[in-house]
Amino acid sequence: MANTDSIFVGGGGEGYSDPQELLLKYANRHGLIAGATGTGKTVTLQILAESLSNAGVPVFMSDVKGDLSGLAVAGSETHKLHSAFMERAGKIGFTDFSYDSFPVTFWDMYGESGHPVRTTVSEMGPLLLSRLLELSEAQEGILNIAFRVADEEGLPLLDLKDLQSLLVWIGQNAKSLALRYGFVSSQSVGAIQRRLLVLENQGASDFFGEPALDLEDMFHVDADGRGQINILAADKLMSAPKLYATFLLWMLSELFETLPEVGDPEKPIFVFFFDEAHLLFDGAPKALVDKVEQVARLIRSKGVGVYFITQKPADVPEDILGQLGNRVQHALRAFTRKDQKDLRSAADTYRENPRFDVEDAIKEVGVGEAVTSFLMKKGIPGMVERTLIRPPSSQLGPITSKERRAIIAASPVAGKYETAMDRESAFEMLAQRAEAAAKAAEEAEAKEEEMEAREREYQTGRRYSGSRVKRSTSKTTTRKRRGDSAGEAFAKSMMRSIGTKAGTAIVRGIMGSLFKAR
């Protein structure tokens, strides 16, 4: 509508003529959009993004089915639902309804349907990466060691091969690292490497690297003062749900850590739509849920509104659900006892309206209709209403590939992220260290062999010079002795023979003969 301090969502009350509005001042108090498949959640997302953009608020949303790409193109009077849209606009008092297009920037982790989205392994951090890899407590401990070693050794972790090479180095130096960080199991290192290989096969190698996403590129406002609508192509990404959920949580954490405190602004600085939110919380460890709760509680003071989109409110933990002040509840199906229990729980979270039963209304609302409750003045939850959601101004449904390519080419960030960079990081540095160590070992081995050869040559020289001199002296002496007289030679020979058994026998025989002669 014409108001600049609120967003017209639809008509409620008797005859659906009572405007249901989301006050921009409280749009950063977060929200929930829930409902079964096919009940109109996508259109609700579309009209909220349109209105926030018109108010000068940039938004981020993921496009799971491809339908949200229609935001970039104006609706048409030739569309089959044009008559129905005009009829609904008149019924709910949406008098200034018209078709329009909006400033859209397409992003894609795989770089196929939008500008590539990347971050570094270091920016992701060990907690989110452990969640992504579904590591055990022991394996998460080793991953924390890897990040600590990278910081201390000055090894930048940019892409997956950096982390993989660092884990190899940790495995090779496990004994020395154990003295400082504790036992490092080679089995755990191998398990992490296998998980990284699975992640790489899912296409995560395209996500980790440089140039990393600059969040400032998502805060653009066009010349007309309209906020940029950032759409992440998630149709292919949904085949790797853990990667999808971890990426969205990483981006939310980056917003929290990067943006300054602004208190309670008149309108949000940024609005983040977290589609398929149940993927974030399914099997999530308590530490991760606590982190999400902390971010949700504190990020609103930085002017960021977070809206979770899922099928059932029960998909969101109670501590986080309690912080979601603005709610749009589309129809829920309740065929089983568990479904009925979830329905009652959803109904209990609304401020009652005496005109109807909330539980019955949630079951009965049709497509394009919802049970809504928005924060009023002073942040008080508004009374629940059955609301007809207003029709979208942009195209309902996806755009063509040709239209998408033209929008990507004309984007304000065109060409900035398309070419991947691979500067020197942990992989190259560890390879250089290994090469230097191998060269040093080769030189040491060659030096040792040279020393051994010199030692052998030296020992051989000593043996030949010493022994030959002695033999030469002996021969000289022998030659001198050849000059003795025959009598002297016989006497000396006789004395040498005395020391032998033969000599002893001769002496004994001579002496005996002498004594016998006497």
Coordinates of C-alpha atoms in Angstrom, one line a residue, residues 4 8 44 48 73 103 112 118 134 140 185 202 216 252 279 296 301 308 321 330-331 345 380 389 392 443 451 499:
T4 CA 6.1 3.8 4.0
F8 CA 0.7 -4.7 3.2
T44 CA 4.1 -15.1 0.5
L48 CA 7.4 -9.9 1.2
V73 CA 10.3 -9.6 -14.4
P103 CA 16.3 -5.4 -8.9
E112 CA 25.8 -22.1 -13.3
R118 CA 32.6 -18.9 -2.3
E134 CA 29.0 -34.9 10.5
E140 CA 36.0 -32.6 15.7
S185 CA 44.5 -40.9 15.9
Q202 CA 29.0 -33.2 -3.9
E216 CA 28.7 -5.7 0.9
L252 CA 23.9 -15.7 8.8
L279 CA 17.3 -29.0 7.2
A296 CA 18.8 -15.0 16.3
S301 CA 20.1 -5.3 17.2
F308 CA 12.4 -19.2 8.8
L321 CA 10.4 -20.3 17.8
H330 CA -0.6 -21.5 5.8
A331 CA -2.7 -24.6 5.9
S345 CA 1.1 -26.7 19.2
I380 CA 3.0 -6.8 21.3
I389 CA -2.5 -12.8 0.8
P392 CA 2.4 -10.5 -6.5
E443 CA 72.1 -33.7 0.4
M451 CA 82.3 -38.9 4.2
G499 CA 111.5 -73.0 21.3

